[in-house]
Amino acid sequence: MEYPWRRLEIESMDYVDGIIVLSSARHRPPGKTNIIEWNDPDRFFAGIELYNSKKANKLIFTGGLNPISSNLPPEGDIYIEEAISLGIPPKDLLTTYPVFNTFQEAKAVKKLLNKNSPSKKKVILVTSAFHMTRAKKVFEREGIIVKPYPVDFKSGNNFASIFRNPFNYVPNALSLNRTSSALREIIGRIVYRSIN
């Protein structure tokens, strides 16, 4: 699912019109606290690193909502608060209106980018490696020039080590979870291909 993507050095990225960080789902843990926990912070921190490396003067988070946990604020709002706490100027931070999927994220980003100028925009797209193929295609359908910056790799660096580890032959919950994520992404790719 992650092929052909590889983790890139930030220095290899060119200056663009904006850095787009797709929502990655956060959740409220059990209990009465208002703390919202990360599922995986790689997307967020990659966006911060790209911004701090001056690859764009705008850092855009999508306003992802989880339809099951509608009591949480849009993810973009949470990310903006976190980015400000890390010293990013509020004037350089944007978020889309609330969205539920990649298709809506692309539409919302296009609208945000075209607010001041309708010209074709070039962006660095930050999302999980397994999701990049579909996300890139969806954003390109909206007329956005995409420079992929995949993160959150689930596969290791050494494919041969998979076969040497005897625990890889024993069924476990982690493998079931990875299979579930892969199947969901495959279904997403099929559905999004049929939309065009």
XYZ file of C-alpha atoms in Angstrom:
196
model
C 0.000 0.000 0.000
C 2.927 2.372 0.632
C 4.738 1.650 -2.634
C 6.386 3.652 -4.290
C 6.633 6.231 -1.517
C 9.762 6.815 0.530
C 10.434 9.253 3.350
C 12.003 12.394 1.887
C 14.541 14.846 3.213
C 12.961 18.247 3.791
C 15.818 19.877 1.862
C 14.646 18.053 -1.285
C 11.331 19.932 -1.296
C 10.892 23.120 -3.338
C 9.129 26.291 -2.196
C 5.362 26.089 -2.853
C 2.169 28.101 -2.334
C 1.159 26.151 0.755
C 1.779 23.103 2.922
C -1.370 20.992 3.254
C -1.655 18.643 6.242
C -4.540 16.217 5.956
C -6.482 15.292 9.063
C -5.490 12.025 10.669
C -8.103 11.455 13.352
C -7.713 12.192 17.016
C -9.852 10.886 19.820
C -11.028 11.601 23.337
C -9.769 8.938 25.774
C -12.027 7.330 28.377
C -12.774 9.455 31.414
C -14.128 12.914 32.118
C -11.121 14.842 30.791
C -11.246 17.232 27.831
C -7.848 16.067 26.607
C -7.794 14.972 22.971
C -5.128 12.397 22.117
C -3.159 11.901 18.898
C -3.636 8.771 16.831
C -0.352 9.538 15.087
C 1.349 12.959 15.109
C 3.625 12.395 12.075
C 1.506 14.474 9.679
C 1.294 17.422 12.051
C 4.996 17.489 12.915
C 6.040 17.055 9.268
C 3.938 20.101 8.389
C 5.589 22.102 11.184
C 9.076 21.030 10.015
C 8.320 21.963 6.406
C 7.013 25.376 7.492
C 10.028 26.019 9.736
C 12.280 25.065 6.811
C 10.607 27.857 4.830
C 9.057 25.636 2.170
C 5.920 27.835 2.154
C 4.575 30.817 4.052
C 1.184 29.162 4.661
C 0.489 26.024 6.676
C -2.998 24.680 5.988
C -4.725 22.031 8.090
C -7.910 20.353 6.946
C -10.881 20.560 9.276
C -11.459 16.836 9.562
C -14.443 15.679 11.574
C -15.127 12.148 12.685
C -18.813 11.446 12.013
C -18.812 8.946 14.884
C -17.252 11.366 17.427
C -19.071 14.549 16.484
C -18.450 16.007 19.950
C -14.826 16.804 18.982
C -13.896 20.119 17.334
C -12.608 20.042 13.730
C -9.071 18.698 13.670
C -7.764 21.796 11.879
C -8.783 23.960 14.855
C -6.880 21.671 17.218
C -3.815 21.688 14.980
C -3.800 25.475 14.745
C -3.797 25.774 18.548
C -0.895 23.295 18.722
C 1.037 25.122 15.971
C 0.625 28.488 17.717
C 1.911 26.930 20.950
C 5.021 25.902 18.977
C 5.624 29.474 17.821
C 4.036 29.495 14.349
C 2.513 32.944 13.664
C -1.314 32.769 13.515
C -1.325 34.797 10.267
C 0.430 31.897 8.497
C -2.029 29.226 9.702
C -5.249 28.300 7.938
C -7.852 25.581 8.237
C -10.648 24.485 5.952
C -14.298 24.286 6.847
C -15.313 20.952 8.454
C -14.826 17.946 6.156
C -15.393 14.195 6.483
C -13.194 12.623 3.778
C -10.350 13.164 1.311
C -12.691 14.240 -1.487
C -14.131 17.013 0.695
C -10.629 17.958 1.916
C -9.475 18.557 -1.669
C -12.529 20.680 -2.498
C -12.118 22.733 0.688
C -8.386 23.290 0.119
C -9.014 24.394 -3.469
C -11.584 26.916 -2.268
C -9.183 28.208 0.393
C -6.259 28.478 -2.045
C -8.343 30.245 -4.689
C -9.741 32.821 -2.256
C -7.260 35.503 -3.281
C -6.152 34.237 -6.689
C -7.729 31.631 -8.984
C -4.380 30.645 -10.558
C -3.177 27.038 -10.355
C -1.509 26.392 -6.992
C 1.436 24.175 -6.115
C 1.366 22.555 -2.669
C 3.261 20.090 -0.545
C 0.738 17.446 0.474
C 1.433 15.761 3.818
C -0.372 12.535 4.587
C 0.317 8.916 5.510
C 2.273 6.925 2.929
C -0.507 4.341 2.476
C -2.982 7.158 1.784
C -0.766 9.278 -0.513
C -1.600 7.604 -3.844
C -5.319 8.262 -3.470
C -4.932 11.701 -1.866
C -2.553 12.913 -4.594
C -4.985 11.875 -7.340
C -7.946 13.493 -5.605
C -6.109 16.803 -5.146
C -4.807 16.770 -8.731
C -8.394 16.326 -9.987
C -9.104 19.671 -8.341
C -6.372 21.295 -10.458
C -3.830 21.513 -7.623
C -0.186 20.717 -8.410
C 0.888 18.231 -5.723
C 4.369 17.644 -4.357
C 3.906 14.550 -2.145
C 5.490 14.386 1.297
C 4.519 10.960 2.684
C 4.886 10.201 6.397
C 3.593 7.693 8.964
C 5.128 4.643 7.299
C 3.880 1.333 8.675
C 6.304 -0.875 6.776
C 9.902 -1.207 7.872
C 13.005 -0.364 5.905
C 14.108 -3.961 5.408
C 11.576 -6.175 3.626
C 13.680 -9.327 4.204
C 13.418 -8.897 7.995
C 9.678 -9.581 7.757
C 10.411 -13.207 6.889
C 13.105 -13.648 9.565
C 10.858 -12.653 12.460
C 8.927 -15.751 13.623
C 6.248 -13.608 15.277
C 5.139 -12.481 11.804
C 3.724 -15.980 11.242
C 1.471 -15.886 14.323
C -1.928 -14.176 13.943
C -2.177 -11.040 16.065
C -4.325 -7.949 16.482
C -1.738 -5.582 14.971
C -1.667 -7.553 11.702
C -5.466 -7.651 11.622
C -5.545 -3.889 12.127
C -3.052 -3.332 9.299
C -5.072 -5.595 7.008
C -8.225 -3.660 7.883
C -6.501 -0.331 7.100
C -5.198 -1.687 3.791
C -8.634 -2.976 2.772
C -10.223 0.363 3.658
C -7.665 2.192 1.516
C -8.195 -0.197 -1.411
C -11.962 0.381 -1.206
C -11.322 4.147 -1.077
C -9.149 3.972 -4.196
C -11.843 2.020 -6.072
C -14.623 4.407 -5.007
C -12.625 7.539 -5.827
C -11.608 6.116 -9.225
C -15.282 5.604 -10.091
C -16.184 9.210 -9.115
C -14.121 10.683 -11.943
